[in-house]
Each structure stands twice: as C-alpha cells, then as structure tokens.
CSV table of C-alpha atoms and ligand atoms in Angstrom, one decimal:
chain,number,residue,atom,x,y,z
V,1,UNK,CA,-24.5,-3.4,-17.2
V,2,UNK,CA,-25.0,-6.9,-16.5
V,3,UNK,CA,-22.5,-8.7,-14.0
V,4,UNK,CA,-21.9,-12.6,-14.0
V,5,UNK,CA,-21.7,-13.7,-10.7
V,6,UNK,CA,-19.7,-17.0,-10.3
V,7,UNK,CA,-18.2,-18.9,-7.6
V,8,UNK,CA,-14.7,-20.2,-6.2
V,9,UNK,CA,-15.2,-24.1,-5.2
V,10,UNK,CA,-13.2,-27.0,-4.7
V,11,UNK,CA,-13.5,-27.8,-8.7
V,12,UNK,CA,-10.3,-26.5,-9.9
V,13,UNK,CA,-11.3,-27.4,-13.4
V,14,UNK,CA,-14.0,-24.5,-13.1
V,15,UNK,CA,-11.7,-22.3,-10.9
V,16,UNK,CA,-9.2,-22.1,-14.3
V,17,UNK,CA,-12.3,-21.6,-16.6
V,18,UNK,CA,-13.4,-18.4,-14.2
V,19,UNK,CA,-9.7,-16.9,-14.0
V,20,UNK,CA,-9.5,-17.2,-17.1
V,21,UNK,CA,-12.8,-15.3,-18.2
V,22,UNK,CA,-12.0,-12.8,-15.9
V,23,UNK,CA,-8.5,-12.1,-17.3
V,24,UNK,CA,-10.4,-11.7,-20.1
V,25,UNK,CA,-12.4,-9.5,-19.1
V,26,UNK,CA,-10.1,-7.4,-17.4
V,27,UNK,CA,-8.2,-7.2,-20.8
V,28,UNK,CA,-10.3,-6.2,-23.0
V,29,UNK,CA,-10.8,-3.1,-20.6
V,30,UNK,CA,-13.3,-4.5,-17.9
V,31,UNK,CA,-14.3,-4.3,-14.3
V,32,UNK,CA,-13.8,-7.6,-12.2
V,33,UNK,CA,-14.4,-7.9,-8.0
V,34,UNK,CA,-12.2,-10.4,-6.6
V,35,UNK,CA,-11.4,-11.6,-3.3
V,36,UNK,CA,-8.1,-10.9,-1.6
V,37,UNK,CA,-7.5,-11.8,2.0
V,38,UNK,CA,-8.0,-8.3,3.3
V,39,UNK,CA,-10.9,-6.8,1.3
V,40,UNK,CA,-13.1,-7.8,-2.2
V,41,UNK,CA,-11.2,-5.3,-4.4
V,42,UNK,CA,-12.8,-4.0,-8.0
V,43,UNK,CA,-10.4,-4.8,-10.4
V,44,UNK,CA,-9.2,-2.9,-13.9
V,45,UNK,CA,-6.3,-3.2,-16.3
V,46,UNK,CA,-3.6,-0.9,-14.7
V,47,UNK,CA,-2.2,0.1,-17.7
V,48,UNK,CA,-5.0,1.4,-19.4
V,49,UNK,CA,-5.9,4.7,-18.4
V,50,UNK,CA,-9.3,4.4,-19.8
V,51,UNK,CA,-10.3,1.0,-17.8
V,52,UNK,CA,-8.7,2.6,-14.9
V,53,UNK,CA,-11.1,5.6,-14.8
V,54,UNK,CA,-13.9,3.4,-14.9
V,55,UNK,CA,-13.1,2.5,-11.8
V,56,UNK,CA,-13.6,5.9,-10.1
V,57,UNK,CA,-17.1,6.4,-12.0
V,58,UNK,CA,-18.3,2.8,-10.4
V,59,UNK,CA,-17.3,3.4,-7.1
V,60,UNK,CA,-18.0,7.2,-7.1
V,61,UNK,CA,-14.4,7.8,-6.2
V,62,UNK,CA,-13.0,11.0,-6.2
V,63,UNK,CA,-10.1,10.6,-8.9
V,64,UNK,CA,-7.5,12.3,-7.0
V,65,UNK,CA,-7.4,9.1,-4.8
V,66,UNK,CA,-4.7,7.0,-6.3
V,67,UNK,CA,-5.2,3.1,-6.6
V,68,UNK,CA,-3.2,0.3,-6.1
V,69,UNK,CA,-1.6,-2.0,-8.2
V,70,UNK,CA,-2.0,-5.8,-7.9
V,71,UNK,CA,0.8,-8.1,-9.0
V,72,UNK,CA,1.1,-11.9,-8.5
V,73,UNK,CA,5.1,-12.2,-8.3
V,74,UNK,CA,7.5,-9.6,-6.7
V,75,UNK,CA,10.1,-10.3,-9.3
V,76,UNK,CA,7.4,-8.3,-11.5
V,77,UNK,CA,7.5,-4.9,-9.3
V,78,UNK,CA,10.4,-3.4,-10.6
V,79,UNK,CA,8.7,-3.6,-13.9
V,80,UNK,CA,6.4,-1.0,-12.9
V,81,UNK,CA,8.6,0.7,-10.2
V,82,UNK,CA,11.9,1.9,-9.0
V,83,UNK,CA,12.3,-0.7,-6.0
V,84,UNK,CA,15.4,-0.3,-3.3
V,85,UNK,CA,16.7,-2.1,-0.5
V,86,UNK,CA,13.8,-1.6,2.2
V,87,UNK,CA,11.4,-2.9,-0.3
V,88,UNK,CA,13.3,-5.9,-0.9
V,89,UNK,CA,13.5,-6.8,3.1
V,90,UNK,CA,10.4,-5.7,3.4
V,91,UNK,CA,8.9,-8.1,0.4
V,92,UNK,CA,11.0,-10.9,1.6
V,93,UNK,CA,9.7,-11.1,4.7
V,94,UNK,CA,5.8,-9.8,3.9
V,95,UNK,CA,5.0,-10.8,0.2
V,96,UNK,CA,2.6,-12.3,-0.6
V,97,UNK,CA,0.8,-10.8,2.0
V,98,UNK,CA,-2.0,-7.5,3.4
V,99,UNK,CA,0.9,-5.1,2.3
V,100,UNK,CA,1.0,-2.4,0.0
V,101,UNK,CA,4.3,-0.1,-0.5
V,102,UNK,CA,4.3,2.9,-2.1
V,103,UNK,CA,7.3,3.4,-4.3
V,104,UNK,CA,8.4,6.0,-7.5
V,105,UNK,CA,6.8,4.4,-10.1
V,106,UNK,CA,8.0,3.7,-13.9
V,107,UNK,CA,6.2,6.1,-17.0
V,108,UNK,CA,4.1,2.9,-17.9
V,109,UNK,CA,2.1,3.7,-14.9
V,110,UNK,CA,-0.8,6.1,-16.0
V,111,UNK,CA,-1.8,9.0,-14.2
V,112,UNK,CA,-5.5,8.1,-13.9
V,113,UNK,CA,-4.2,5.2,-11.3
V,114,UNK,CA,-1.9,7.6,-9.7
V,115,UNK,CA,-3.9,10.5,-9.1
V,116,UNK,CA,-1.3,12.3,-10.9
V,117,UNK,CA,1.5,11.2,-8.1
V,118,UNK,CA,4.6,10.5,-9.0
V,119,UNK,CA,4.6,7.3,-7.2
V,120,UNK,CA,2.7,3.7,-7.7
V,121,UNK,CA,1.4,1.7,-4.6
V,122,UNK,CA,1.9,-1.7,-5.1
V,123,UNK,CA,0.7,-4.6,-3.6
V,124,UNK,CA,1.1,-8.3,-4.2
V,125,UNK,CA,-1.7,-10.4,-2.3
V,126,UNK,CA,-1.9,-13.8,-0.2
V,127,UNK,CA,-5.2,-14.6,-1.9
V,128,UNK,CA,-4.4,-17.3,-4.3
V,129,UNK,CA,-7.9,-16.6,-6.4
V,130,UNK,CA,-6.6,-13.3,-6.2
V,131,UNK,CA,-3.1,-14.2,-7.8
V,132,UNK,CA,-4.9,-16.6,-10.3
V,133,UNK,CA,-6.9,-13.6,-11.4
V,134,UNK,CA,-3.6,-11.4,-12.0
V,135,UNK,CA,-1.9,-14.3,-14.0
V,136,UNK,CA,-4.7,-15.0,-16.1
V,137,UNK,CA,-4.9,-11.4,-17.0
V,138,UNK,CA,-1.3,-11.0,-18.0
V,139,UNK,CA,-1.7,-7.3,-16.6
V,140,UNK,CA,-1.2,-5.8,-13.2
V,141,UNK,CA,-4.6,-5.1,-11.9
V,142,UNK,CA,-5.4,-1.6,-10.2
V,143,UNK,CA,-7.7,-1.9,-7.5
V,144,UNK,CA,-9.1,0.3,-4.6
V,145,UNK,CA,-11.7,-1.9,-2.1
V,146,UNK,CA,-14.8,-2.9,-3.9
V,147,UNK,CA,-17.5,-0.7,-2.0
V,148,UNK,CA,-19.4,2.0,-3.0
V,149,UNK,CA,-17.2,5.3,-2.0
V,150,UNK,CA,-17.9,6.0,1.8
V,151,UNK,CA,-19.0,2.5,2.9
V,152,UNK,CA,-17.4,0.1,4.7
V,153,UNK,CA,-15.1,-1.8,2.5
V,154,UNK,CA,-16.7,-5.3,1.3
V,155,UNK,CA,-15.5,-8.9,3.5
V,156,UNK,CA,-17.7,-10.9,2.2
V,157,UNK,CA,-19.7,-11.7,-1.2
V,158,UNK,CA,-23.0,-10.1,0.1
V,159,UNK,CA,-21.4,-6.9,-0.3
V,160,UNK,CA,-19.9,-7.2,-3.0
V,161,UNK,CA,-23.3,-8.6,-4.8
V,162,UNK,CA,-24.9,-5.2,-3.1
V,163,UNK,CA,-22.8,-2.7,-4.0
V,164,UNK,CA,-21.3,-3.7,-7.1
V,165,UNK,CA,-23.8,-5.8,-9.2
V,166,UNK,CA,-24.5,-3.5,-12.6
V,167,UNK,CA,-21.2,-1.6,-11.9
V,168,UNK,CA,-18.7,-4.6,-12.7
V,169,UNK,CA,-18.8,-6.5,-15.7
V,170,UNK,CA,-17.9,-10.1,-13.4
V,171,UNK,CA,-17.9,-10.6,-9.4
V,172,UNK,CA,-15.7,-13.2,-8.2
V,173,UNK,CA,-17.0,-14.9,-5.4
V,174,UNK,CA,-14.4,-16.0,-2.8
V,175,UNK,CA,-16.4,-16.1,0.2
V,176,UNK,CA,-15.1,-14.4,3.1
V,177,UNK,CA,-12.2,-12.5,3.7
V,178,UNK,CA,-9.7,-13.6,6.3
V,179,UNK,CA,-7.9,-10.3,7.7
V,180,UNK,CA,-11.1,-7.9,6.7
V,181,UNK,CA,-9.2,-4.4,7.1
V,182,UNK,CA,-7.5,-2.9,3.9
V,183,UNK,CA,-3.6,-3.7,3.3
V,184,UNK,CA,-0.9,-2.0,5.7
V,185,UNK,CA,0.1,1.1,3.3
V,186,UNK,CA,4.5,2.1,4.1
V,187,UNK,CA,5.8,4.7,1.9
V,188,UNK,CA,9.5,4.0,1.5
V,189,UNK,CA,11.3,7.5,2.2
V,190,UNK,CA,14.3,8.4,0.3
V,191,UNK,CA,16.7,7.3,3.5
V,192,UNK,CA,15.2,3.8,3.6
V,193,UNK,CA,13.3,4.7,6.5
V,194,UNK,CA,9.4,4.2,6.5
V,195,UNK,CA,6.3,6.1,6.7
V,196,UNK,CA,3.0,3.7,7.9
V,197,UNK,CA,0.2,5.3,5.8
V,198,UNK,CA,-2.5,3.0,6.6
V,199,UNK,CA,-2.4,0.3,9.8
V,200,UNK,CA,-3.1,-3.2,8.9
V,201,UNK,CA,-2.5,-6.5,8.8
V,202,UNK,CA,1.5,-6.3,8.5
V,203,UNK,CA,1.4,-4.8,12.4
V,204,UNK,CA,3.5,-1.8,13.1
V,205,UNK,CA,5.2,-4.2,15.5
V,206,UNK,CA,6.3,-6.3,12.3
V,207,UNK,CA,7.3,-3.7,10.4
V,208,UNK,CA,9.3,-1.9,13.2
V,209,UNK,CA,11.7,-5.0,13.1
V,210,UNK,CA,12.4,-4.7,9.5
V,211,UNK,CA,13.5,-0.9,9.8
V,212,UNK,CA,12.2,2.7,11.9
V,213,UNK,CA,9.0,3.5,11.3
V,214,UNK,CA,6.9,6.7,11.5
V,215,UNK,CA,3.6,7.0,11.7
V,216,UNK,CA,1.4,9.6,9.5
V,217,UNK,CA,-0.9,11.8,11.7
V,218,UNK,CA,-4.0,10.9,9.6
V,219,UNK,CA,-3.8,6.9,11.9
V,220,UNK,CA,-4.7,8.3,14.8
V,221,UNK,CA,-5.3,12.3,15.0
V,222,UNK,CA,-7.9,14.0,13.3
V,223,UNK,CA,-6.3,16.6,9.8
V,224,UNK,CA,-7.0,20.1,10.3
V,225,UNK,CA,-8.9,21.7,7.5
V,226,UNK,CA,-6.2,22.5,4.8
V,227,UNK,CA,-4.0,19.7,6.2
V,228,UNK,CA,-3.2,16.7,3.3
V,229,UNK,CA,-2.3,13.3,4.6
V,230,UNK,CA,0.2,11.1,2.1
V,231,UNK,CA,-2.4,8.5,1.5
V,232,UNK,CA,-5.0,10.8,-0.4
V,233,UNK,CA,-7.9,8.4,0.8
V,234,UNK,CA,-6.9,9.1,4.4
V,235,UNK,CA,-8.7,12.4,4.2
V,236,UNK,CA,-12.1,11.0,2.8
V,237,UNK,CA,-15.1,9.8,5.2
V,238,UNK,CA,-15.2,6.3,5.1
V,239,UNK,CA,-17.0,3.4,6.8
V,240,UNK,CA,-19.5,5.4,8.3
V,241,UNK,CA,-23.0,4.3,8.8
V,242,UNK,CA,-26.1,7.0,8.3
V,243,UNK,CA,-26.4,5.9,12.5
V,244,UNK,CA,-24.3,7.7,14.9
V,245,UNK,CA,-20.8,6.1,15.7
V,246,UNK,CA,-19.2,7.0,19.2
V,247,UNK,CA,-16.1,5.3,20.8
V,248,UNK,CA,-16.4,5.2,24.6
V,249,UNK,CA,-13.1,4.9,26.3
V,250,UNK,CA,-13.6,3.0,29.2
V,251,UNK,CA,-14.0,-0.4,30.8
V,252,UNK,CA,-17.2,-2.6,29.8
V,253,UNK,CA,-18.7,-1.9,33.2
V,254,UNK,CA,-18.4,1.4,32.6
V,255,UNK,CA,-19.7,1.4,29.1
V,256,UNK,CA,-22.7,-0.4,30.4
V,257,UNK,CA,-22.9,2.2,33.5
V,258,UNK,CA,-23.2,4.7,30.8
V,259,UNK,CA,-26.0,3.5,28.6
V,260,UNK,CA,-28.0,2.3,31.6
V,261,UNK,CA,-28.0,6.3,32.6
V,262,UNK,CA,-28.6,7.3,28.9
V,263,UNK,CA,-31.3,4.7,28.0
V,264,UNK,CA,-34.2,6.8,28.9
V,265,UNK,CA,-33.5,9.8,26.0
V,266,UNK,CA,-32.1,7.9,23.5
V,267,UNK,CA,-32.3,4.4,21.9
V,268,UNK,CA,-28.7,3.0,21.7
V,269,UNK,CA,-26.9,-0.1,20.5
V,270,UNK,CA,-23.7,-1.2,21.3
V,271,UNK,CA,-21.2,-3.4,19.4
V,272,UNK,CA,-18.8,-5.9,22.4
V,273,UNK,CA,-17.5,-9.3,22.4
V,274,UNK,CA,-19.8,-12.3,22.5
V,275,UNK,CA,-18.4,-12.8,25.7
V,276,UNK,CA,-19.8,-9.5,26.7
V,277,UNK,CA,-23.5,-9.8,25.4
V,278,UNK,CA,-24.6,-11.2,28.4
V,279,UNK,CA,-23.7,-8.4,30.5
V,280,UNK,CA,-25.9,-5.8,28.6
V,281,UNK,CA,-29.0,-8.1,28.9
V,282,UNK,CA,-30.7,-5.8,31.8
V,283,UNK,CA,-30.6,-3.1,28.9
V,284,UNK,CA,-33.1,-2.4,26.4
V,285,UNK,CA,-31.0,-1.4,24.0
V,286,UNK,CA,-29.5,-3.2,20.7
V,287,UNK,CA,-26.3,-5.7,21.2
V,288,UNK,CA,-24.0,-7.0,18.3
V,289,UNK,CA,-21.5,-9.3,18.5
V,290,UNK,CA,-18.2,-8.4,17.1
V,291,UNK,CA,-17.2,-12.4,17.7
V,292,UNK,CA,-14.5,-13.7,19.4
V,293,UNK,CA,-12.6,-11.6,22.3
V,294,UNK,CA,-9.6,-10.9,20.2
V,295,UNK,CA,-7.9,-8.3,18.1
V,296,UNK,CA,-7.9,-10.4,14.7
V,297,UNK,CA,-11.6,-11.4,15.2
V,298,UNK,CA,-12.9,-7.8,15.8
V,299,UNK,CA,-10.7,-7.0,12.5
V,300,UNK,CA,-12.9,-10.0,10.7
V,301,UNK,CA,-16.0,-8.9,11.4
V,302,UNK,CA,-16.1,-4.9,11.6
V,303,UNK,CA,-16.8,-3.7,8.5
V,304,UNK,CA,-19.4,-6.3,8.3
V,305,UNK,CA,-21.1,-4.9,11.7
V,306,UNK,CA,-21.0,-1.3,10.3
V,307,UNK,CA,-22.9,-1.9,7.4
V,308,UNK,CA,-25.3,-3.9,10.0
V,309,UNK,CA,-25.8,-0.9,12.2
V,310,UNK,CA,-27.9,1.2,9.9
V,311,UNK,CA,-30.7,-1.7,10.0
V,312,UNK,CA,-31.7,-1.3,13.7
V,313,UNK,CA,-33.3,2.3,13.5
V,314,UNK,CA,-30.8,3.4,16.8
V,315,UNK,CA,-29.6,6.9,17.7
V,316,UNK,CA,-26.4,5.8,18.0
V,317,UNK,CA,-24.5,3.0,18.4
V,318,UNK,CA,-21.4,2.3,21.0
V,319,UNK,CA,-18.1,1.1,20.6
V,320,UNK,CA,-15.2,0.3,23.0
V,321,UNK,CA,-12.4,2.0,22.1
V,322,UNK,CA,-9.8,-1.0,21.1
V,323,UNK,CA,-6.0,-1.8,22.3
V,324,UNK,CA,-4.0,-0.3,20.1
V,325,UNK,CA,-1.4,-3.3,19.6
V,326,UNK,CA,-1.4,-5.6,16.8
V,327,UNK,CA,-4.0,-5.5,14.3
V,328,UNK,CA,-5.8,-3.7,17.0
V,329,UNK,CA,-4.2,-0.2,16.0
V,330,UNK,CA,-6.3,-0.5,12.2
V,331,UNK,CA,-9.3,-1.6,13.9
V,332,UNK,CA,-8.8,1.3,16.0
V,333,UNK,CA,-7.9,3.6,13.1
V,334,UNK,CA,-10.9,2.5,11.1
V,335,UNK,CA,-13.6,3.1,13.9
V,336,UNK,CA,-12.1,6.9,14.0
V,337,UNK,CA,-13.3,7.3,10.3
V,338,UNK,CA,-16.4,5.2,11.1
V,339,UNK,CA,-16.9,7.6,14.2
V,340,UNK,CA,-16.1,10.5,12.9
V,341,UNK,CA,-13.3,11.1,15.7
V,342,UNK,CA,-15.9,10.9,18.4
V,343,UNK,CA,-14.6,9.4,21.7
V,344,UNK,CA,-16.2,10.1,24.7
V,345,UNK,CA,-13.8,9.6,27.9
V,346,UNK,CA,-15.5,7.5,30.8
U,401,TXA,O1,-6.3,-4.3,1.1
U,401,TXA,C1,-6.3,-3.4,0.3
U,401,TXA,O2,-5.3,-2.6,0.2
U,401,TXA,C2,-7.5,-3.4,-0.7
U,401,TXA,C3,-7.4,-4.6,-1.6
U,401,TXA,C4,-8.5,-4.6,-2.7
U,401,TXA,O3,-6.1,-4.8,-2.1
U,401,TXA,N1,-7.4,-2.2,-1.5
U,401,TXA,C5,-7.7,-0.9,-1.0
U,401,TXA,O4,-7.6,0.1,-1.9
U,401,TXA,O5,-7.9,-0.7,0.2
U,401,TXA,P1,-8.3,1.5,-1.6
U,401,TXA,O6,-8.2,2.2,-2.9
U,401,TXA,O7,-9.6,1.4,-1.0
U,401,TXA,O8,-7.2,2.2,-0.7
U,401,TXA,C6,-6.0,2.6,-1.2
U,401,TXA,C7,-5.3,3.6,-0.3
U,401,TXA,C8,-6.0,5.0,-0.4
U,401,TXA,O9,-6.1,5.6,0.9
U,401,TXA,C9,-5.0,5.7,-1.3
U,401,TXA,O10,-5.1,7.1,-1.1
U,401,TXA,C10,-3.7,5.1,-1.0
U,401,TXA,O11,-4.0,3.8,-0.8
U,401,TXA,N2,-2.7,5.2,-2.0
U,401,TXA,C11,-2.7,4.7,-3.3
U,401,TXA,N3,-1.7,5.1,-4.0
U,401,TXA,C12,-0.9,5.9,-3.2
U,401,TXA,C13,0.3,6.6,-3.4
U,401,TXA,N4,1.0,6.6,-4.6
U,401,TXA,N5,0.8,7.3,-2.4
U,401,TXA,C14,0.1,7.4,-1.2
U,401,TXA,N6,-1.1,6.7,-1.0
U,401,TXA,C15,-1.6,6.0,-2.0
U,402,MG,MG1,-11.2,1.8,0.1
C-alpha cells in the first residue's frame, strides 16, 4: 500500500486541501494517522464495520480490543450513544480534551469497533487538526493509538512514518504531541458514579471533583491469570522494549548506589531527569534524559525514550519509580506495562 505523507503548517489554505483529502479517504473506507494531543491515532470510518477491521489487521490488534470513537462536537455523542448526567458534567468541564468515556452505545455502532461490547468509548479531542479531520470526514472516526500492537504508542511523526508507512493509506503529520500518554478512560456506572480505566491527562484529582471515583485494579496491580480488566487493552503487553525494563523504588542516590554495585555483571542504562544526568557521570553505564524535572515533561517524552532504549544494546535499563499525583499516576501506570510489573525496592 502506498501512504502520502503530508504536513500540518501555518498555510491554512493547504491545511483545508489535506483535511479534506483525508475525509476523503477515510470515507471511501481508508486508513488515516492523525495527530491528537495525546497520541498519533490510526484512523477509520466508525461506522463501517469493514474499514474498522482494517484497523486491527494494520496494527496487529487483537480484535477483541474495542476502539474508540472520535467526534469533533459533543452535541454529536448522543447520536451514537445513550449519554446521562455525569457525562454531561463531565464533558462540560473536560471536552475537548485527553478524555474518553465509555458509555452504552446506540445499534449504529458496529461490533467490529466494540469488540462485541455493548458499550462505545467516545472521545472528542483538543487537537484541532484532529477535529478538522473528523469534520471533513462527516463520520465519527474509530481509532486505537497509531503503533504497531505492543509498542509504545507514537508522540511524534517519526513513529508514525515507522510503524505505519504501507499500513495507512495517508499520515497526517502534526508534529509532536503535547500530553504523550493515551486519553484518561472513565466508565460511567449505572449510579452516576465512575470507574477510571485508564490514567491520563484528565488527572484522577480532576475527575474526583466532578463525582467519586474508583479505580480499576488493572492501573496499578498486576491481573491474575483468568482475571479480565474493563478496558480489554489493559490486559495486553504494551510499551515494552525487547531490553529489560525495571522500576527501582528509591531515591536517586540510591538508584545510583545500586548500579554503581551492579555495573561490574551487567551493562545498564538508566532513564532520570536532565537535572540528574550529571550525577551518573562516574558510571559507565547509559543515561537518557526524560527532560524537564516534572510530571507533564516525563509524560512528553516517555514513550519516545522506550522506543530509544532498544538501540543501546543494554541488559537492562532503570527507571525511578514516579509520584503518583497528577499525570504522574499514567506515567506510573504505563512504566508497569513497560516493566512488566518489575519494581525492585531500595
Ligand atoms: O489518547 C487516546 O485515547 C488515543 C488517541 C488516538 O485518541 N487512543 C488510544 O486508543 O489510546 P487505544 O485503542 O490504543 O486504547 C483504547 C483503550 C483500550 O485499552 C481499550 O480496551 C479501551 O480503550 N476501550 C475501548 N472501548 C472500550 C469499551 N467500550 N469499554 C472499555 N474499554 C474500552
Ligand atoms: Mg494503544
């Protein structure tokens, strides 16, 4: 398959001209990457079973992972869902925005987006490229992170253009993502009360003063064999270099204590702060530089670090365990999966 590649600018002229090809395109039954502000997402007509399925053969998604549905207005969702009185404070107060609710969705809905569930995640994004996209189309637009299943999900074009070029018919080209972890997922119980699926960057602190919240198990602990979480992709390895992954609970001091002792029987890396960098120079061992000492900035650049860590021909590479506040509790949830729950306790 050959994918045009083409680029958002400051010509809005051209902007319209690639919207509108790309509505096209996702129309007639195509596949279109496009930026969002969390993650590039790979793009089909929602209500057409058959573009839909395409999807899961691009990716290599297991088709019992439901995707979610991209609108540009709000006013559209009860179009394609049964909406109630938490998702209307809830889409006041965080739509447009990284925020996906899962609600009982309307017959029009096939089951090849739903994994056969009866309800529809739905999901209108901050991205105005994104919004353009949806409006050109005329359709909602079902889409699940544009990354080959298993790897981190794509932040920036680079990615995208790896993973997806001859797998989409177009790749939009947004340059980076802001956020760059996937969409907080809350499934709306039939009480009103809500269930956080998937952490993100609508923070459980936002959320909690909307309404109670619950957390699913799959965030934090690790699913026992026959154990099902609500958000079918929760259960699925994800963002997991080929390199060993280990959290190390401790304080940098002590994470640098720990290598120092470990450097002579196996060659480590470690991911810190730039302000950190400095500290692990009397190491021979590999330092990245998740950026800025904050939460949001280690959300930014994470996904792109994992698919770095595979290129330095480490053992294993180190990560500090992260604060669990904020945006902080998805980064935190994300380097589980990418760890494959491994936290050692220093
Ligand atoms: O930020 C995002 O949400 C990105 C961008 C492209 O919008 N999309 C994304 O999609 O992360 P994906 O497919 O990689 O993750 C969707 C998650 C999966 O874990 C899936 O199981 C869950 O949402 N999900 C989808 N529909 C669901 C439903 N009806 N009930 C429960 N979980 C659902
Ligand atoms: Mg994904």
């Amino acid at each position: 398959m050959e994918t045009v590649i083409k680029k958002i600018t400051a010509d809005k002229n051209e902007n319209a001209r690639i919207f509108s090809l790309g509505g096209e395109i996702i129309k007639r039954g195509g596949l279109v990457v496009f930026p969002t502000e969390t993650v590039y997402g790979l793009g089909a007509n929602a209500l057409d079973s058959g573009a839909a399925a395409k999807i899961y053969a691009a990716k290599g998604r297991p088709s019992d992972n439901p995707l979610i549905i991209h609108l540009s207005r709000v006013e559209d969702v009860e179009k394609y869902a049964y909406t109630n009185d938490t998702f209307n404070r809830l889409a006041a107060a965080f739509m447009p925005g990284p925020l996906t609710v899962v609600l009982e969705k309307r017959s029009c809905i096939p089951d090849t987006v739903t994994g056969g569930l009866d309800t529809v995640a739905v999901r209108i994004p901050g991205d105005e490229s994104a919004r353009a996209l949806i409006e050109a189309a005329g359709v909602p637009i079902a889409a699940p992170s544009a990354n080959i299943s298993g790897r981190p999900s794509p932040t920036c074009a680079a990615h995208v253009i790896e993973d997806m070029t001859g797998r989409a018919d177009m790749i939009v080209d947004g340059g980076d993502c802001d956020i760059g972890v996937e969409s907080t997922i809350v499934k709306i119980s039939p009480d009103g009360s809500m269930i956080l699926l998937r952490p993100g960057g609508v923070t459980l602190e936002m959320l909690t003063a909307i309404g109670d919240v619950t957390l699913d198990k799959a965030i934090t602990g690790k699913l026992s064999g026959g154990e099902r979480p609500e958000a079918p992709g929760m259960k699925y390895r994800h963002y997991a270099p080929n390199t060993r992954v280990v959290m190390l609970d401790g304080q940098v001091s002590e994470i640098h204590d720990y290598l120092k002792q470990n450097s002579q029987r196996e060659k480590a890396g470690v991911l810190v702060f730039s302000d950190e960098v400095p500290l692990f120079s009397d190491l021979d061992v590999t330092v990245i530089s998740l950026g800025e000492h904050t939460a949001e900035a280690e959300a930014h650049s994470l996904f792109a670090k994992l698919r770095e860590v595979d290129s330095y021909g480490c053992d294993v590479f180190y990560v500090k365990v992260p604060e669990r506040t904020g945006i902080g509790l998805a980064v935190y949830n994300r380097m589980l999966k990418a760890a494959g729950h491994e936290i050692i306790k220093l």
